[in-house]
PDB file of C-alpha atoms in Angstrom:
ATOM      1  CA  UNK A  59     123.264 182.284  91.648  1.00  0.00           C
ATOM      2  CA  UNK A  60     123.760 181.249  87.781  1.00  0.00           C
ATOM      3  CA  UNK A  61     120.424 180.155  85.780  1.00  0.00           C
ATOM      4  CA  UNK A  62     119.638 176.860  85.515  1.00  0.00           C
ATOM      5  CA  UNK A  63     116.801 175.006  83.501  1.00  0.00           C
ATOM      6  CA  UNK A  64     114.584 172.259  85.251  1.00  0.00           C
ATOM      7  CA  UNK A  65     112.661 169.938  83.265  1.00  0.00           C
ATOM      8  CA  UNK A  66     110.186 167.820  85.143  1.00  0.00           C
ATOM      9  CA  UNK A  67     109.937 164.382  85.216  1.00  0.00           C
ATOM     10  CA  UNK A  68     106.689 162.350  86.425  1.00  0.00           C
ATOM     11  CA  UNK A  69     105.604 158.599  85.780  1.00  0.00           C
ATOM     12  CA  UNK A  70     103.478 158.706  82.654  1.00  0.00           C
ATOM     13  CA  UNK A  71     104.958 162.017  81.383  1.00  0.00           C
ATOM     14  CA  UNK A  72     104.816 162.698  77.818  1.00  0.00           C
ATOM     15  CA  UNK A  73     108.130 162.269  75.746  1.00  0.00           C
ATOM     16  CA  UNK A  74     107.903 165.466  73.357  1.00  0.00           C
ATOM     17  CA  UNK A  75     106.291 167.586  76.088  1.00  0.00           C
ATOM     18  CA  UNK A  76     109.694 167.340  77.797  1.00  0.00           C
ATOM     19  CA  UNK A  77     112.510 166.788  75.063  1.00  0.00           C
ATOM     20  CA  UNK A  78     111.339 169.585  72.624  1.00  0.00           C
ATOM     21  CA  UNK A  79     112.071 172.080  75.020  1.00  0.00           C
ATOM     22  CA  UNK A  80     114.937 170.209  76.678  1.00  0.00           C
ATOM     23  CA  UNK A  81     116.551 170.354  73.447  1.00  0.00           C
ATOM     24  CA  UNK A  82     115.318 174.303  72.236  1.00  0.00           C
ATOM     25  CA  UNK A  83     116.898 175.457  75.400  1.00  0.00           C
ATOM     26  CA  UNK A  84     120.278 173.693  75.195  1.00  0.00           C
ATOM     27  CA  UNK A  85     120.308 174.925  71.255  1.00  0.00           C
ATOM     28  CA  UNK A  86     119.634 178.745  72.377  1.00  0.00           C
ATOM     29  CA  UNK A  87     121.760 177.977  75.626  1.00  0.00           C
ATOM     30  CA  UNK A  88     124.689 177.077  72.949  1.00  0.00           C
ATOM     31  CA  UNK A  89     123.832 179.741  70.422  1.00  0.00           C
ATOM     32  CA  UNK A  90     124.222 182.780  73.238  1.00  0.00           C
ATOM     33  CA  UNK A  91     127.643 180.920  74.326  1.00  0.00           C
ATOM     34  CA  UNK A  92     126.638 181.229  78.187  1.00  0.00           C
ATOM     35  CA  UNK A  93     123.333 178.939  78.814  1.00  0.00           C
ATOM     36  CA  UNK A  94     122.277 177.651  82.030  1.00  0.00           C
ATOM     37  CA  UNK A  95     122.648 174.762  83.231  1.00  0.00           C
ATOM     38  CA  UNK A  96     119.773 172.520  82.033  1.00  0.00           C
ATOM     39  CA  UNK A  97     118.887 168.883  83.160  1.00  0.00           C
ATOM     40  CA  UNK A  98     115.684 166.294  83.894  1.00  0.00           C
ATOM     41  CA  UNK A  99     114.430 166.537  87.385  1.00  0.00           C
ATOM     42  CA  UNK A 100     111.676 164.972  89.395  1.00  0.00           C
ATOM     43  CA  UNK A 101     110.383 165.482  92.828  1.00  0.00           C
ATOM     44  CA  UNK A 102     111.442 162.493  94.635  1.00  0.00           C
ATOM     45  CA  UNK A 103     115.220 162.814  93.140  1.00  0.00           C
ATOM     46  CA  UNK A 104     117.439 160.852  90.602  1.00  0.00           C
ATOM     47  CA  UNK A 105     115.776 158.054  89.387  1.00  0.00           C
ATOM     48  CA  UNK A 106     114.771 156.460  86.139  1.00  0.00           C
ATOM     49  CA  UNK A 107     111.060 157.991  85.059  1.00  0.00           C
ATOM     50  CA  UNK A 108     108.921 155.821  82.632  1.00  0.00           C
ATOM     51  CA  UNK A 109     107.101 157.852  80.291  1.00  0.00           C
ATOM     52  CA  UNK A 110     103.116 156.966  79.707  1.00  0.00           C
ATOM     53  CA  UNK A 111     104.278 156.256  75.779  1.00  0.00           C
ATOM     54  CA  UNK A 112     105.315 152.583  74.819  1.00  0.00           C
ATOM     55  CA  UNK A 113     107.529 152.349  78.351  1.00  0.00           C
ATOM     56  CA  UNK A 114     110.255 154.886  77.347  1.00  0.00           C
ATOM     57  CA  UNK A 115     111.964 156.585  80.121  1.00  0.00           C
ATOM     58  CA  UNK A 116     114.164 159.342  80.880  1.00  0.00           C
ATOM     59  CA  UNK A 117     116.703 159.748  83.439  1.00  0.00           C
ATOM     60  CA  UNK A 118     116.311 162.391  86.064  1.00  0.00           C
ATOM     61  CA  UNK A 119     119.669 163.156  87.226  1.00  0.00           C
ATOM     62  CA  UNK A 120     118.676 165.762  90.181  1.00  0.00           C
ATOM     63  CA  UNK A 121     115.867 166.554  92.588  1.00  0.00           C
ATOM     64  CA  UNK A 122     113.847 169.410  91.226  1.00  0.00           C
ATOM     65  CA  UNK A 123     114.706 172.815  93.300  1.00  0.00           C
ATOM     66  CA  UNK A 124     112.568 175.705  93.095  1.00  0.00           C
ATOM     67  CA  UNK A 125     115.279 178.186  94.859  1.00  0.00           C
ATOM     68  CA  UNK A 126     117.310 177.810  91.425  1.00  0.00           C
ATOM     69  CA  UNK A 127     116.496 180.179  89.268  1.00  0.00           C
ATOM     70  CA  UNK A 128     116.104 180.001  85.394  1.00  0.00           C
ATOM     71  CA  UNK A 129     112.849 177.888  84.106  1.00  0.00           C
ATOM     72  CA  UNK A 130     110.886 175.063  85.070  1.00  0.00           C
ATOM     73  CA  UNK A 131     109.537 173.136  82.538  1.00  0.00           C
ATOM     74  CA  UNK A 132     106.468 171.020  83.411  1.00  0.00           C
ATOM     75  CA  UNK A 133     105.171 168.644  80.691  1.00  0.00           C
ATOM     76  CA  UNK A 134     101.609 166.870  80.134  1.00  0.00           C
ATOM     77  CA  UNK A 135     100.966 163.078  80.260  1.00  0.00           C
ATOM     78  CA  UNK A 136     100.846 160.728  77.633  1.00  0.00           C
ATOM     79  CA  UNK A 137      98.225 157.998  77.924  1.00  0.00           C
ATOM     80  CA  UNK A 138      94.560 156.379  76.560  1.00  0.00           C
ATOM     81  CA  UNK A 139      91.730 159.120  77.266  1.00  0.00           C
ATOM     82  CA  UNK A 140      89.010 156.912  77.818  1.00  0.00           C
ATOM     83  CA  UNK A 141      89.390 154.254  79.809  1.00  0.00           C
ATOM     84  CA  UNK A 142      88.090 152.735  83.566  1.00  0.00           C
ATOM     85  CA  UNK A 143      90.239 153.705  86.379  1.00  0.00           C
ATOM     86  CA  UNK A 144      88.984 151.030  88.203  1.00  0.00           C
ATOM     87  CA  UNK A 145      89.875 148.611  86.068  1.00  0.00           C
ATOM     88  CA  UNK A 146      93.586 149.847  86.483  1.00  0.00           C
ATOM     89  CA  UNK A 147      93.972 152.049  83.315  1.00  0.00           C
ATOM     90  CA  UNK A 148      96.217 155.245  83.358  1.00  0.00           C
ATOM     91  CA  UNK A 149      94.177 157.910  81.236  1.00  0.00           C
ATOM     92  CA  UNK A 150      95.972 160.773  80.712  1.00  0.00           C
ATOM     93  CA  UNK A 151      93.324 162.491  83.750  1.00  0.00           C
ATOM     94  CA  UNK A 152      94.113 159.986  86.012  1.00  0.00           C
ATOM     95  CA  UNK A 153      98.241 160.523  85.397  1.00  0.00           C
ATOM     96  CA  UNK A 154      97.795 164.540  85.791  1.00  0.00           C
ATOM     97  CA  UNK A 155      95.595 164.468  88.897  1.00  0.00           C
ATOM     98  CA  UNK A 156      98.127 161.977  90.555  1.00  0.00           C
ATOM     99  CA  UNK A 157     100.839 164.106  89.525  1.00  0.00           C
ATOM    100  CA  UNK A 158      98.800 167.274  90.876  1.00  0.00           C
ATOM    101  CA  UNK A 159      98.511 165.297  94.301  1.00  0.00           C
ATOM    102  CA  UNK A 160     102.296 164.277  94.137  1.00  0.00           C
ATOM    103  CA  UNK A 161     105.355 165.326  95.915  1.00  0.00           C
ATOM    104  CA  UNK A 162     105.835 167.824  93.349  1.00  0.00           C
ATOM    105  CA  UNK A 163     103.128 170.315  94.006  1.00  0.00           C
ATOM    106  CA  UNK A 164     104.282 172.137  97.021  1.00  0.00           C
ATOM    107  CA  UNK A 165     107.717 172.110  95.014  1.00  0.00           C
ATOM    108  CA  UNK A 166     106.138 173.989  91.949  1.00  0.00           C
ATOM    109  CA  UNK A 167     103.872 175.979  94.543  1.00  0.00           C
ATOM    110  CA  UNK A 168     107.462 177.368  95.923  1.00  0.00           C
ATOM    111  CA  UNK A 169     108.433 177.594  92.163  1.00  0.00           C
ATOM    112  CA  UNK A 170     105.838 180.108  91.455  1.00  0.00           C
ATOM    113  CA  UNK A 171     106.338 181.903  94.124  1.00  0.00           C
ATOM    114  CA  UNK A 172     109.823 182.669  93.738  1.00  0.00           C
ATOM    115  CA  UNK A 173     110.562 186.043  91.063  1.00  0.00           C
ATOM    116  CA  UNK A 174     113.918 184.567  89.743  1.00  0.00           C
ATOM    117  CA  UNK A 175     111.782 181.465  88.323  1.00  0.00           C
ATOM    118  CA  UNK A 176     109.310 181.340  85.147  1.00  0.00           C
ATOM    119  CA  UNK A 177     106.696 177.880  84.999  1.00  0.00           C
ATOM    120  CA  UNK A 178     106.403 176.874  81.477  1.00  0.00           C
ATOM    121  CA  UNK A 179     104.125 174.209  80.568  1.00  0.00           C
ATOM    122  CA  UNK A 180     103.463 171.997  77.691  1.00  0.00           C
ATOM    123  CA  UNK A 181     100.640 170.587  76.841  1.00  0.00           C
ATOM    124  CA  UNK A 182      98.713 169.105  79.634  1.00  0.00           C
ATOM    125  CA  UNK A 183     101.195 170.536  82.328  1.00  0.00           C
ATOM    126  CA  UNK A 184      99.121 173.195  83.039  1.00  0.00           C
ATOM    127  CA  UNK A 185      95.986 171.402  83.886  1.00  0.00           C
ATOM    128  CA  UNK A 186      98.009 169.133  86.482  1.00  0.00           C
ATOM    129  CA  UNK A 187      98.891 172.640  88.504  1.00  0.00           C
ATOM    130  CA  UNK A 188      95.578 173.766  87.897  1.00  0.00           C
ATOM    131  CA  UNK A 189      94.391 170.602  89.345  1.00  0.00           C
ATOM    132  CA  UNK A 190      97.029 171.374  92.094  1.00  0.00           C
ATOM    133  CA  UNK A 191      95.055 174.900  92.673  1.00  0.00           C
ATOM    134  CA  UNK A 192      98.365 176.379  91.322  1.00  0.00           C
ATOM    135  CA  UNK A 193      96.835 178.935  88.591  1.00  0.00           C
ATOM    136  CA  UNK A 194      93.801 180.171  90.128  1.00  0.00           C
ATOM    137  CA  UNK A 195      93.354 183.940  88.408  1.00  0.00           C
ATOM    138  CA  UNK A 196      96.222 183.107  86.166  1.00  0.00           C
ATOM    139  CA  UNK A 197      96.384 182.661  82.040  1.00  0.00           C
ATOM    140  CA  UNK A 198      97.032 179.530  80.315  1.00  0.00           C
ATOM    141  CA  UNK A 199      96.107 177.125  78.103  1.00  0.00           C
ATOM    142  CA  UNK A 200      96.523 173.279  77.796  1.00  0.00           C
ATOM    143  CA  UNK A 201      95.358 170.265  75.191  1.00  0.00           C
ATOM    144  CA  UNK A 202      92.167 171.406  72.989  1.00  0.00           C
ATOM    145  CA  UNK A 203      90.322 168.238  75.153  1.00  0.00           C
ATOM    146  CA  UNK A 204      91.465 170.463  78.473  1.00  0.00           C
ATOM    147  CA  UNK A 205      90.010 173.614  77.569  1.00  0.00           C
ATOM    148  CA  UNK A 206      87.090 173.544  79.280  1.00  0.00           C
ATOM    149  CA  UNK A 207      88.333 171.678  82.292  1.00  0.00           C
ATOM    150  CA  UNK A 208      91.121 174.311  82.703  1.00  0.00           C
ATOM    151  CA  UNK A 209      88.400 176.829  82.930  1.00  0.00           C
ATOM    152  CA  UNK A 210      86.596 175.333  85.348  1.00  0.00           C
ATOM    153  CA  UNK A 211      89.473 175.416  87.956  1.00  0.00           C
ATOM    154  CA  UNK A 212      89.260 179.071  88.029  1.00  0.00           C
ATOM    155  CA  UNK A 213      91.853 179.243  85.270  1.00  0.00           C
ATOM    156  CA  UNK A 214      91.325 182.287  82.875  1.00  0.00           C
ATOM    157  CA  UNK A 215      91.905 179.806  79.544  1.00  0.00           C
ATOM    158  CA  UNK A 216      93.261 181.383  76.340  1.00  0.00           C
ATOM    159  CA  UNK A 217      92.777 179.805  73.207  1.00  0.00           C
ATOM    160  CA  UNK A 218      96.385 180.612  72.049  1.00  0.00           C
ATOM    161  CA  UNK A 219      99.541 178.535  70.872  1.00  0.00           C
ATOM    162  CA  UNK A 220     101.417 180.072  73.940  1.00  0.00           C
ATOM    163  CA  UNK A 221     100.130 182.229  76.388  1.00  0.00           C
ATOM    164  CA  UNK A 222     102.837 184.639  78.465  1.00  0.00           C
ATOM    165  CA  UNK A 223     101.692 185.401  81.713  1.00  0.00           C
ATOM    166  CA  UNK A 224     104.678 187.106  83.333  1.00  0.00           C
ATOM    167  CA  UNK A 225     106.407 184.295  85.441  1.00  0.00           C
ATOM    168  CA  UNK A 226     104.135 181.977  83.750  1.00  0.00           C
ATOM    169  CA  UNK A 227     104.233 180.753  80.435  1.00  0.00           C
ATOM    170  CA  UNK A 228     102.458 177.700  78.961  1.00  0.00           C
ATOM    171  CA  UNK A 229     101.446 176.040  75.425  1.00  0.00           C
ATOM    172  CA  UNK A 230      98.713 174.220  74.125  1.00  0.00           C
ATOM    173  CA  UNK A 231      99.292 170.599  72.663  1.00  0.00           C
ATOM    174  CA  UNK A 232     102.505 168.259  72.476  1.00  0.00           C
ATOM    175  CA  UNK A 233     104.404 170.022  69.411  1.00  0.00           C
ATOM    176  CA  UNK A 234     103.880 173.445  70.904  1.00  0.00           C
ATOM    177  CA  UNK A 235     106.611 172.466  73.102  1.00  0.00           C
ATOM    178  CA  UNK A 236     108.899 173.540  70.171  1.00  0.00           C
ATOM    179  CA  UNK A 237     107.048 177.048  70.302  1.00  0.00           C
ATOM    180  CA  UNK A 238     106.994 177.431  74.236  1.00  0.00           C
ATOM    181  CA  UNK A 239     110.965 176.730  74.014  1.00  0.00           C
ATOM    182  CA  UNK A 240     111.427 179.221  71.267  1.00  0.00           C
ATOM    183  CA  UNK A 241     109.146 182.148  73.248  1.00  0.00           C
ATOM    184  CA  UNK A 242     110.913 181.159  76.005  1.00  0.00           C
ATOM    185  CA  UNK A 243     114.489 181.964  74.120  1.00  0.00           C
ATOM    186  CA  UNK A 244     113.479 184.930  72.774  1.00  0.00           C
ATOM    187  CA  UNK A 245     112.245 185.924  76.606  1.00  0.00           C
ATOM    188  CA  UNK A 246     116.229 184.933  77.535  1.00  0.00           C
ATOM    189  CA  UNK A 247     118.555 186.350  74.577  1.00  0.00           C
ATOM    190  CA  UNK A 248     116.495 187.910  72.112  1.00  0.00           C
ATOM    191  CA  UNK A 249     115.004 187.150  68.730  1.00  0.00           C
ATOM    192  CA  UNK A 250     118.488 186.769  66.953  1.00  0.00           C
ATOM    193  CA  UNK A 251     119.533 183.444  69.290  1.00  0.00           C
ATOM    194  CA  UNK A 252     115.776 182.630  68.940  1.00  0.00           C
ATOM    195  CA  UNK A 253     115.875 183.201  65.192  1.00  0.00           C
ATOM    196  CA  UNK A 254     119.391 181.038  64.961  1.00  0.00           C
ATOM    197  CA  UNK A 255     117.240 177.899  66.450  1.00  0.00           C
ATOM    198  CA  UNK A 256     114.417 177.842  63.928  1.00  0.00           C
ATOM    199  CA  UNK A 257     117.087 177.789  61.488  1.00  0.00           C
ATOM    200  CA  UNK A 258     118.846 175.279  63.275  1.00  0.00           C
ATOM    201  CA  UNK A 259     115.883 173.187  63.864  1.00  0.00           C
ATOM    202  CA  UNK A 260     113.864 174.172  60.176  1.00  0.00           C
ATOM    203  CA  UNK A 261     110.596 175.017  62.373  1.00  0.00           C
ATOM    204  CA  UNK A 262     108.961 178.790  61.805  1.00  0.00           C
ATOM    205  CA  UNK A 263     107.208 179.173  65.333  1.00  0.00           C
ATOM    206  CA  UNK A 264     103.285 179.175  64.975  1.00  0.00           C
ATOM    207  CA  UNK A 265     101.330 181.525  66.348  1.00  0.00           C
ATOM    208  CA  UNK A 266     101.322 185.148  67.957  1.00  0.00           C
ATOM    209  CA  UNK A 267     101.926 183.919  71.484  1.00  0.00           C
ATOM    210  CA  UNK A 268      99.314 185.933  74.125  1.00  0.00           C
ATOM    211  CA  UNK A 269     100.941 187.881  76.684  1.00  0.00           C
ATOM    212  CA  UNK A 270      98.739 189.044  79.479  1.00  0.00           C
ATOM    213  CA  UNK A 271      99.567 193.062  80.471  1.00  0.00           C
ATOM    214  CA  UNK A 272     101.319 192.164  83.317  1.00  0.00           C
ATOM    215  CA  UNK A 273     104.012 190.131  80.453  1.00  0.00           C
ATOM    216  CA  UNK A 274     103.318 192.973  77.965  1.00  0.00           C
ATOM    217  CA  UNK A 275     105.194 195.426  80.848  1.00  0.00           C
ATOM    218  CA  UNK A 276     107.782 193.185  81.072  1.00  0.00           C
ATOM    219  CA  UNK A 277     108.739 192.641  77.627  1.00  0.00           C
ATOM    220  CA  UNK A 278     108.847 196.640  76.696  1.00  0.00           C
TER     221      UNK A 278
END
């Protein structure tokens, strides 16, 4: 079955968490000459998905599958962090745990489950499958604010711009999406098509990304 790159949609998603490594990808995927597939998902299906910045929205133009192999990008919310639920305000907490509780995470459960898949996160991502009682054991890191929160889900939380953990793979704050799409490339094709984006896109990754022993084994 050929590769093919899912990035995933939710109400209240944040924009760069999902674009930056929409477009990375498709750069890399064009580079090599032979990239996957890549396109916006969500769990319920094509539809238009508001993001939580300013109203913008994104099209998701397929239901996300986790029997396709390739990546599956999850991004973070965007969103006030303080604010009273009750009195009907969307913090970025309130958009992850509803996401966590959503349709979509039995479909990421069967995501990580399947060895011809990699979960990458950006940003908060990783603290709404946390929340889901996805990473339990595993490495990752989220948002600076998250830290400690991701750690108290039973997460093991390195403080790292991207942390490799074998068939997951997340980064820590909304421009590391940039980062997690150039790891990810270099993962793929190599450092050359990885190399050939920075130039492309005039950004120098940042950071030694973490890789866990179980990634380290992978990589040699």
């Amino acid at each position: 079955m050929p590769l093919s790159d899912q990035i995933v949609l939710f109400d209240g998603f944040d924009p760069l968490d999902a674009i930056a490594p929409f477009e990375v990808l498709a750069a890399g995927g064009d580079e090599a000459g032979d990239g996957p597939h890549i396109e916006f998902v969500s769990a319920e299906g094509p539809r238009r998905v508001v993001s939580g910045t300013r109203g913008m929205a994104l099209e998701a133009t397929a239901a996300l599958d986790p029997d396709l192999p390739g990546f599956v990008v999850v991004p973070g919310a965007s969103g006030p962090i303080d604010g009273d639920p009750d009195d009907g305000v969307d913090t970025i907490p309130v958009l992850l745990n509803r996401f966590s509780t959503s349709a979509a995470a039995p479909l990421l459960a069967r995501a990580l489950a399947n060895p011809e898949v990699t979960v990458a996160t950006v940003c908060g991502g990783s603290l709404a499958l946390a929340m889901a009682g996805l990473l339990e054991g595993r490495h990752a890191v989220t948002h600076a604010l998250g830290m400690d929160l991701l750690d108290a889900t039973g997460v093991h939380a390195v403080h790292a711009r991207v942390v490799d953990d074998g068939d997951l793979v997340s980064s820590g704050s909304v421009t590391s999406g940039l980062d997690l799409g150039l790891h990810l490339l270099r993962r793929r094709y190599g450092s050359h098509v990885a190399h050939a984006v920075e130039e492309l896109f005039a950004h120098e990754r940042r950071g030694t990304p973490w890789l866990s022993p179980n990634a380290e084994r992978e990589h040699a």
